[in-house]
Short mmCIF file of C-alpha atoms in Angstrom, two decimals:
data_model
loop_
_atom_site.label_atom_id
_atom_site.label_comp_id
_atom_site.label_asym_id
_atom_site.label_seq_id
_atom_site.Cartn_x
_atom_site.Cartn_y
_atom_site.Cartn_z
CA UNK A 53 -26.29 -16.71 -15.27
CA UNK A 54 -23.30 -14.42 -15.90
CA UNK A 55 -23.87 -10.87 -17.11
CA UNK A 56 -22.07 -7.53 -17.29
CA UNK A 57 -23.75 -4.18 -16.88
CA UNK A 58 -22.83 -0.57 -16.18
CA UNK A 59 -23.30 1.08 -12.80
CA UNK A 60 -26.48 2.84 -13.86
CA UNK A 61 -28.12 -0.45 -14.80
CA UNK A 62 -26.88 -2.16 -11.63
CA UNK A 63 -28.49 0.61 -9.62
CA UNK A 64 -31.74 -0.01 -11.50
CA UNK A 65 -31.47 -3.66 -10.48
CA UNK A 66 -31.01 -2.59 -6.84
CA UNK A 67 -34.07 -0.38 -7.17
CA UNK A 68 -36.12 -3.38 -8.27
CA UNK A 69 -34.68 -5.55 -5.50
CA UNK A 70 -35.50 -2.96 -2.83
CA UNK A 71 -39.21 -3.66 -3.35
CA UNK A 72 -38.66 -6.96 -1.57
CA UNK A 73 -35.23 -6.71 0.10
CA UNK A 74 -33.46 -4.45 2.54
CA UNK A 75 -30.02 -4.09 0.98
CA UNK A 76 -27.01 -3.84 3.31
CA UNK A 77 -23.35 -3.25 2.50
CA UNK A 78 -20.23 -1.80 4.17
CA UNK A 79 -20.22 1.99 3.84
CA UNK A 80 -17.83 4.65 5.09
CA UNK A 81 -19.37 6.90 7.75
CA UNK A 82 -17.33 10.10 8.28
CA UNK A 83 -16.39 11.35 11.76
CA UNK A 84 -17.69 8.24 13.53
CA UNK A 85 -14.38 6.43 13.90
CA UNK A 86 -12.09 5.93 16.90
CA UNK A 87 -11.09 9.60 16.76
CA UNK A 88 -13.29 12.57 15.90
CA UNK A 89 -11.66 13.13 12.51
CA UNK A 90 -11.72 9.47 11.40
CA UNK A 91 -14.32 7.38 9.64
CA UNK A 92 -15.85 4.04 10.51
CA UNK A 93 -16.78 1.42 7.92
CA UNK A 94 -19.77 -0.65 8.95
CA UNK A 95 -22.88 -2.22 7.48
CA UNK A 96 -25.80 0.01 6.63
CA UNK A 97 -28.69 0.15 4.17
CA UNK A 98 -27.74 1.38 0.70
CA UNK A 99 -29.54 2.75 -2.34
CA UNK A 100 -26.74 2.61 -4.93
CA UNK A 101 -23.59 0.61 -5.55
CA UNK A 102 -21.47 3.78 -5.38
CA UNK A 103 -22.14 3.93 -1.63
CA UNK A 104 -20.34 0.62 -1.02
CA UNK A 105 -16.78 0.82 0.30
CA UNK A 106 -14.91 -1.77 -1.78
CA UNK A 107 -11.31 -0.68 -1.19
CA UNK A 108 -11.18 -0.80 2.62
CA UNK A 109 -11.88 -3.48 5.20
CA UNK A 110 -15.05 -2.90 7.20
CA UNK A 111 -14.47 -2.42 10.93
CA UNK A 112 -17.50 -4.59 11.72
CA UNK A 113 -18.89 -7.66 9.96
CA UNK A 114 -22.37 -8.39 8.65
CA UNK A 115 -23.05 -10.34 11.85
CA UNK A 116 -24.86 -7.39 13.43
CA UNK A 117 -27.62 -7.55 10.77
CA UNK A 118 -28.54 -11.19 11.43
CA UNK A 119 -27.61 -11.18 15.11
CA UNK A 120 -28.52 -7.67 16.37
CA UNK A 121 -26.54 -6.10 19.20
CA UNK A 122 -29.80 -5.90 21.15
CA UNK A 123 -32.69 -8.22 20.32
CA UNK A 124 -36.09 -8.52 22.04
CA UNK A 125 -36.87 -12.17 22.82
CA UNK A 126 -40.36 -11.66 24.22
CA UNK A 127 -42.64 -9.13 25.89
CA UNK A 128 -44.16 -9.92 29.28
CA UNK A 129 -47.12 -8.60 31.26
CA UNK A 130 -48.85 -9.70 34.46
CA UNK A 131 -50.98 -12.10 32.39
CA UNK A 132 -48.33 -13.72 30.20
CA UNK A 133 -45.79 -13.17 27.45
CA UNK A 134 -45.69 -12.98 23.64
CA UNK A 135 -43.05 -13.19 20.94
CA UNK A 136 -42.14 -10.06 18.94
CA UNK A 137 -43.73 -9.72 15.51
CA UNK A 138 -41.70 -11.38 12.78
CA UNK A 139 -40.37 -8.98 10.15
CA UNK A 140 -41.57 -9.86 6.66
CA UNK A 141 -38.97 -8.00 4.60
CA UNK A 142 -36.00 -9.95 3.24
CA UNK A 143 -32.30 -9.01 3.35
CA UNK A 144 -29.65 -8.81 0.65
CA UNK A 145 -26.15 -8.40 2.08
CA UNK A 146 -22.95 -7.44 0.21
CA UNK A 147 -19.86 -8.93 1.87
CA UNK A 148 -16.43 -10.47 1.32
CA UNK A 149 -15.59 -14.16 1.16
CA UNK A 150 -14.18 -14.29 4.71
CA UNK A 151 -17.39 -12.83 6.13
CA UNK A 152 -19.53 -15.35 4.25
CA UNK A 153 -17.39 -18.07 5.81
CA UNK A 154 -18.09 -16.33 9.13
CA UNK A 155 -21.83 -16.68 8.49
CA UNK A 156 -21.34 -20.44 7.99
CA UNK A 157 -19.77 -20.64 11.44
CA UNK A 158 -22.60 -18.69 13.06
CA UNK A 159 -25.08 -20.95 11.24
CA UNK A 160 -23.43 -24.02 12.75
CA UNK A 161 -23.58 -22.51 16.23
CA UNK A 162 -27.21 -21.40 16.11
CA UNK A 163 -28.79 -23.85 13.66
CA UNK A 164 -26.73 -27.07 13.71
CA UNK A 165 -25.78 -27.37 17.35
CA UNK A 166 -28.44 -29.65 18.92
CA UNK A 167 -30.76 -26.77 19.83
CA UNK A 168 -32.04 -24.59 16.99
CA UNK A 169 -32.19 -20.86 17.79
CA UNK A 170 -35.55 -19.63 16.49
CA UNK A 171 -34.63 -15.92 16.78
CA UNK A 172 -31.60 -16.32 14.53
CA UNK A 173 -33.41 -18.68 12.14
CA UNK A 174 -36.28 -16.23 11.57
CA UNK A 175 -33.80 -13.68 10.24
CA UNK A 176 -31.39 -16.10 8.56
CA UNK A 177 -34.11 -17.68 6.41
CA UNK A 178 -34.72 -14.29 4.80
CA UNK A 179 -31.08 -13.47 3.93
CA UNK A 180 -29.30 -13.75 0.58
CA UNK A 181 -25.67 -12.82 -0.04
CA UNK A 182 -23.78 -10.88 -2.70
CA UNK A 183 -20.05 -11.64 -2.49
CA UNK A 184 -17.72 -9.04 -3.97
CA UNK A 185 -14.15 -9.77 -4.95
CA UNK A 186 -11.20 -9.11 -2.68
CA UNK A 187 -8.11 -9.06 -4.93
CA UNK A 188 -5.73 -7.53 -2.36
CA UNK A 189 -4.99 -8.41 1.24
CA UNK A 190 -5.58 -5.84 3.98
CA UNK A 191 -3.54 -5.16 7.09
CA UNK A 192 -3.64 -7.98 9.67
CA UNK A 193 -5.55 -10.39 7.37
CA UNK A 194 -4.57 -14.08 7.40
CA UNK A 195 -7.62 -15.49 5.58
CA UNK A 196 -5.55 -17.59 3.16
CA UNK A 197 -4.14 -19.74 5.96
CA UNK A 198 -7.65 -20.14 7.39
CA UNK A 199 -9.04 -21.19 4.00
CA UNK A 200 -11.65 -18.42 3.91
CA UNK A 201 -10.19 -16.28 1.12
CA UNK A 202 -12.35 -17.90 -1.56
CA UNK A 203 -15.96 -19.05 -1.90
CA UNK A 204 -18.47 -20.02 -4.54
CA UNK A 205 -21.38 -20.44 -2.12
CA UNK A 206 -22.95 -17.08 -2.88
CA UNK A 207 -26.34 -16.09 -4.30
CA UNK A 208 -24.67 -13.44 -6.45
CA UNK A 209 -20.95 -12.90 -7.01
CA UNK A 210 -19.77 -9.58 -8.42
CA UNK A 211 -16.53 -8.25 -9.87
CA UNK A 212 -16.47 -4.45 -9.89
CA UNK A 213 -14.39 -2.48 -12.39
CA UNK A 214 -14.25 1.22 -13.26
CA UNK A 215 -16.76 0.92 -16.10
CA UNK A 216 -18.59 -2.36 -15.62
CA UNK A 217 -19.94 -4.71 -13.00
CA UNK A 218 -19.75 -8.42 -13.74
CA UNK A 219 -22.36 -10.50 -11.95
CA UNK A 220 -22.64 -14.27 -11.49
CA UNK A 221 -26.27 -14.77 -10.45
CA UNK A 222 -26.90 -18.25 -9.04
CA UNK A 223 -30.12 -17.74 -7.10
CA UNK A 224 -33.31 -18.37 -9.10
CA UNK A 225 -35.36 -15.79 -7.17
CA UNK A 226 -32.78 -13.09 -7.85
CA UNK A 227 -32.45 -14.05 -11.51
CA UNK A 228 -36.05 -12.91 -12.06
CA UNK A 229 -35.16 -9.29 -11.24
CA UNK A 230 -32.18 -9.24 -13.58
CA UNK A 231 -34.06 -10.95 -16.41
CA UNK A 232 -36.74 -8.30 -16.10
CA UNK A 233 -34.10 -5.58 -16.36
CA UNK A 234 -32.44 -7.30 -19.34
CA UNK A 235 -35.78 -7.40 -21.15
CA UNK A 236 -36.27 -3.68 -20.54
CA UNK A 237 -32.78 -2.65 -21.60
CA UNK A 238 -31.95 -5.01 -24.45
CA UNK A 239 -35.16 -5.03 -26.46
CA UNK A 240 -34.67 -1.41 -27.44
CA UNK A 241 -37.17 1.44 -27.77
CA UNK A 242 -38.92 2.56 -30.93
CA UNK A 243 -36.45 5.45 -31.19
CA UNK A 244 -33.51 3.03 -31.16
CA UNK A 245 -35.05 0.96 -33.95
CA UNK A 246 -35.64 4.09 -36.02
CA UNK A 247 -32.04 5.26 -35.53
CA UNK A 248 -30.75 1.84 -36.64
CA UNK A 249 -32.93 2.00 -39.76
CA UNK A 250 -31.77 5.54 -40.53
CA UNK A 251 -28.15 4.45 -40.22
CA UNK A 252 -28.69 1.73 -42.82
CA UNK A 253 -30.15 4.22 -45.32
CA UNK A 254 -28.12 7.39 -44.72
CA UNK A 255 -25.44 8.36 -47.26
CA UNK A 256 -24.02 11.52 -45.69
CA UNK A 257 -20.77 10.70 -43.86
CA UNK A 258 -21.23 13.34 -41.14
CA UNK A 259 -24.74 12.10 -40.38
CA UNK A 260 -23.50 8.51 -40.41
CA UNK A 261 -20.79 9.33 -37.88
CA UNK A 262 -23.31 11.15 -35.70
CA UNK A 263 -25.66 8.15 -35.77
CA UNK A 264 -22.77 5.79 -34.99
CA UNK A 265 -22.10 7.73 -31.79
CA UNK A 266 -25.75 7.48 -30.76
CA UNK A 267 -25.86 3.75 -31.53
CA UNK A 268 -22.63 3.18 -29.57
CA UNK A 269 -24.09 5.04 -26.60
CA UNK A 270 -27.28 2.99 -26.80
CA UNK A 271 -25.28 -0.24 -26.98
CA UNK A 272 -23.17 0.73 -23.97
CA UNK A 273 -26.37 0.90 -21.95
CA UNK A 274 -27.33 -2.66 -22.83
CA UNK A 275 -26.69 -5.62 -20.56
CA UNK A 276 -24.31 -8.27 -21.89
CA UNK A 277 -25.33 -11.88 -21.31
CA UNK A 278 -23.33 -15.11 -21.12
CA UNK A 279 -20.10 -13.27 -20.35
CA UNK A 280 -17.04 -15.08 -19.03
CA UNK A 281 -15.24 -13.79 -15.95
CA UNK A 282 -13.65 -15.07 -12.77
CA UNK A 283 -14.18 -13.73 -9.28
CA UNK A 284 -11.09 -12.03 -7.82
CA UNK A 285 -9.90 -13.40 -4.50
CA UNK A 286 -6.73 -12.73 -2.54
CA UNK A 287 -4.08 -15.43 -3.02
CA UNK A 288 -1.60 -14.51 -0.28
CA UNK A 289 -1.38 -12.48 2.93
CA UNK A 290 1.59 -10.77 4.52
CA UNK A 291 0.70 -12.49 7.79
CA UNK A 292 0.83 -16.27 8.12
CA UNK A 293 -0.25 -18.45 11.01
CA UNK A 294 1.00 -21.86 12.06
CA UNK A 295 -2.10 -23.47 13.55
CA UNK A 296 -1.27 -26.24 16.02
CA UNK A 297 -3.24 -29.48 15.88
CA UNK A 298 -4.15 -32.13 18.47
CA UNK A 299 -3.72 -29.73 21.38
CA UNK A 300 -3.72 -31.36 24.83
CA UNK A 301 -5.22 -29.23 27.60
CA UNK A 302 -2.56 -30.17 30.14
CA UNK A 303 0.13 -28.91 27.76
CA UNK A 304 -1.27 -25.41 27.35
CA UNK A 305 -3.34 -24.56 30.40
CA UNK A 306 -0.48 -23.16 32.50
CA UNK A 307 1.84 -21.81 29.81
CA UNK A 308 3.72 -18.65 30.73
CA UNK A 309 2.66 -16.97 27.49
CA UNK A 310 -0.87 -16.42 28.89
CA UNK A 311 0.53 -14.35 31.73
CA UNK A 312 1.68 -11.73 29.20
CA UNK A 313 -1.97 -10.91 28.57
CA UNK A 314 -2.79 -10.46 32.26
CA UNK A 315 -1.29 -6.98 32.04
CA UNK A 316 -1.63 -6.19 28.33
CA UNK A 317 -5.33 -6.99 27.89
CA UNK A 318 -7.67 -4.39 29.41
CA UNK A 319 -10.80 -6.58 29.06
CA UNK A 320 -12.63 -4.09 26.84
CA UNK A 321 -14.19 -6.79 24.62
CA UNK A 322 -13.63 -4.94 21.34
CA UNK A 323 -12.07 -8.02 19.76
CA UNK A 324 -15.27 -9.99 20.42
CA UNK A 325 -17.62 -7.32 19.14
CA UNK A 326 -15.87 -6.86 15.79
CA UNK A 327 -15.38 -10.61 15.27
CA UNK A 328 -17.69 -12.20 12.67
CA UNK A 329 -17.86 -15.49 14.62
CA UNK A 330 -18.16 -14.47 18.29
CA UNK A 331 -21.76 -15.24 19.25
CA UNK A 332 -21.96 -15.07 23.04
CA UNK A 333 -24.90 -13.16 24.49
CA UNK A 334 -26.42 -12.38 27.86
CA UNK A 335 -30.03 -11.57 28.76
CA UNK A 336 -31.52 -8.46 30.32
CA UNK A 337 -35.03 -7.85 31.63
CA UNK A 338 -36.19 -4.31 30.91
CA UNK A 339 -39.14 -3.11 33.00
CA UNK A 340 -41.38 -0.31 31.77
CA UNK A 341 -41.67 2.78 33.97
CA UNK A 342 -45.46 2.96 33.42
CA UNK A 343 -45.94 -0.51 34.95
CA UNK A 344 -43.02 -2.26 36.58
CA UNK A 345 -44.71 -5.63 36.10
CA UNK A 346 -44.57 -5.22 32.32
CA UNK A 347 -41.48 -5.23 30.15
CA UNK A 348 -39.38 -7.22 27.74
CA UNK A 349 -36.51 -9.67 27.84
CA UNK A 350 -33.63 -8.83 25.55
CA UNK A 351 -30.51 -10.67 24.61
CA UNK A 352 -27.46 -8.51 24.03
CA UNK A 353 -23.95 -9.19 22.84
CA UNK A 354 -21.54 -10.34 25.52
CA UNK A 355 -17.78 -10.87 25.63
CA UNK A 356 -15.68 -13.63 27.15
CA UNK A 357 -13.03 -10.96 27.85
CA UNK A 358 -15.25 -8.59 29.84
CA UNK A 359 -15.46 -8.66 33.63
CA UNK A 360 -18.48 -10.57 34.87
CA UNK A 361 -18.86 -12.90 31.90
CA UNK A 362 -18.23 -16.07 33.96
CA UNK A 363 -19.55 -14.76 37.29
CA UNK A 364 -21.86 -17.11 39.18
CA UNK A 365 -24.08 -16.91 42.23
CA UNK A 366 -21.98 -16.21 45.29
CA UNK A 367 -19.45 -14.16 43.34
CA UNK A 368 -17.37 -17.02 41.96
CA UNK A 369 -15.71 -16.35 38.60
CA UNK A 370 -14.08 -19.05 36.47
CA UNK A 371 -11.59 -16.83 34.65
CA UNK A 372 -10.57 -13.78 36.65
CA UNK A 373 -7.16 -13.28 35.04
CA UNK A 374 -7.18 -11.64 31.62
CA UNK A 375 -4.65 -14.13 30.29
CA UNK A 376 -6.99 -17.01 31.15
CA UNK A 377 -9.71 -15.31 29.12
CA UNK A 378 -7.30 -14.97 26.21
CA UNK A 379 -6.49 -18.67 26.47
CA UNK A 380 -10.20 -19.53 26.42
CA UNK A 381 -10.83 -17.45 23.30
CA UNK A 382 -7.78 -18.74 21.42
CA UNK A 383 -8.62 -22.36 22.19
CA UNK A 384 -12.23 -21.89 21.14
CA UNK A 385 -11.25 -20.28 17.84
CA UNK A 386 -8.62 -22.79 16.73
CA UNK A 387 -9.34 -26.02 18.62
CA UNK A 388 -12.59 -26.52 20.55
CA UNK A 389 -14.88 -25.42 17.70
CA UNK A 390 -12.95 -27.68 15.31
CA UNK A 391 -13.53 -30.70 17.56
CA UNK A 392 -17.26 -30.17 17.19
CA UNK A 393 -17.62 -29.00 13.59
CA UNK A 394 -14.43 -30.12 11.84
CA UNK A 395 -12.90 -26.74 11.00
CA UNK A 396 -11.53 -23.67 12.79
CA UNK A 397 -13.87 -20.96 14.05
CA UNK A 398 -11.52 -18.09 13.17
CA UNK A 399 -11.85 -16.72 9.61
CA UNK A 400 -8.58 -14.76 9.61
CA UNK A 401 -10.25 -11.40 8.94
CA UNK A 402 -7.84 -9.67 11.35
CA UNK A 403 -10.46 -7.32 12.81
CA UNK A 404 -9.50 -8.26 16.37
CA UNK A 405 -5.96 -7.04 15.68
CA UNK A 406 -7.33 -3.89 14.01
CA UNK A 407 -9.58 -3.05 16.96
CA UNK A 408 -7.37 -3.82 19.96
CA UNK A 409 -6.34 -0.61 21.78
CA UNK A 410 -3.37 -2.47 23.29
CA UNK A 411 -2.10 -3.75 19.90
CA UNK A 412 -2.53 -7.39 20.88
CA UNK A 413 -2.22 -9.59 17.82
CA UNK A 414 -4.37 -12.71 17.71
CA UNK A 415 -2.35 -14.17 14.83
CA UNK A 416 0.87 -13.59 16.78
CA UNK A 417 -0.65 -15.32 19.79
CA UNK A 418 -1.48 -18.38 17.66
CA UNK A 419 2.11 -18.52 16.40
CA UNK A 420 3.47 -18.16 19.95
CA UNK A 421 1.26 -21.02 21.08
CA UNK A 422 2.40 -23.16 18.16
CA UNK A 423 6.06 -22.50 19.01
CA UNK A 424 5.45 -23.44 22.66
CA UNK A 425 3.74 -26.69 21.67
CA UNK A 426 6.64 -27.59 19.38
CA UNK A 427 9.03 -26.99 22.28
CA UNK A 428 6.94 -29.17 24.59
CA UNK A 429 6.74 -31.89 21.95
CA UNK A 430 10.53 -31.82 21.51
CA UNK A 431 11.03 -32.10 25.27
CA UNK A 432 8.68 -35.08 25.42
CA UNK A 433 10.57 -36.82 22.64
CA UNK A 434 13.79 -36.16 24.50
CA UNK A 435 12.39 -37.70 27.67
CA UNK A 436 11.28 -40.81 25.78
CA UNK A 437 14.64 -41.20 24.07
CA UNK A 438 16.38 -41.20 27.41
#
């Protein structure tokens, strides 16, 4: 079902959808950025399409809606424990193609990975997605090389222009809302029918011109059906990555390039928190001050870069050096995840590069690793030829 409608009518559709859905989209929040005079773009509830920030990359992904930063797993008392009440309201999320690909990766981790995560599933089952076009690449993006720049696996796809919004509605539940709006807008009121009849009968040229303007205005407020349009997706990025394949652990584990990150990385974890596919969490027990035997267990976002992530009883830590943590993340994103699911974990959104206070480039690190592996491969061939 492909339609085109003006912004006013699209907002009316959102109004209808809000009866059943919480609607989230990336919005620009002033004075909440890295510095006091800068903005941050992150996901929040919206009322109208004009609130959505289409021309800038969001600093955070839609991950935080489905996988909250802090999530209560259960409440406990001296007698027992109980699960938190399940929220009944559904979610409608506006996002770009790369972030929808990110959702697929999180789905595989939490839903298709031997053990199903009930907390994630309870939210995920209630989510539908609206993909909006991304005709131009942003700074640090390399989505084209990761194959995440395009998608047709959306519930609604929209192309936004100055005057009109083109919508490709695939989901049957969502079609109902738009069909209802089409019926309201396209059938016409009694006044419209009278004006059309007057126009057919009027002889005066001035009156005819006046009625033509009214009819044109009425027609502009109608919703066009069966329109033809194509979603706009970026075709090329300034940044390209050469992703190595068939990586052998013994070839990369002690490479000198990891030592560069021992001093450069400050283990702040920002790259993990802005990433649409990082899903590591830790658990915390929160005890209530009124009764220290009562409380709740929460899971909160964690980071493989932050101190303490791999700490064990007795104080042992698997990856104390920051470069080793960088190696672990890089290998997970481009190799280990692929061995399990058949494709890379990284979506190429470039948010890790955007967020890093030390200007560490993940894409550059991949290319450095690829160059090192080519060198090692050449040396091995040389040894064999001798």
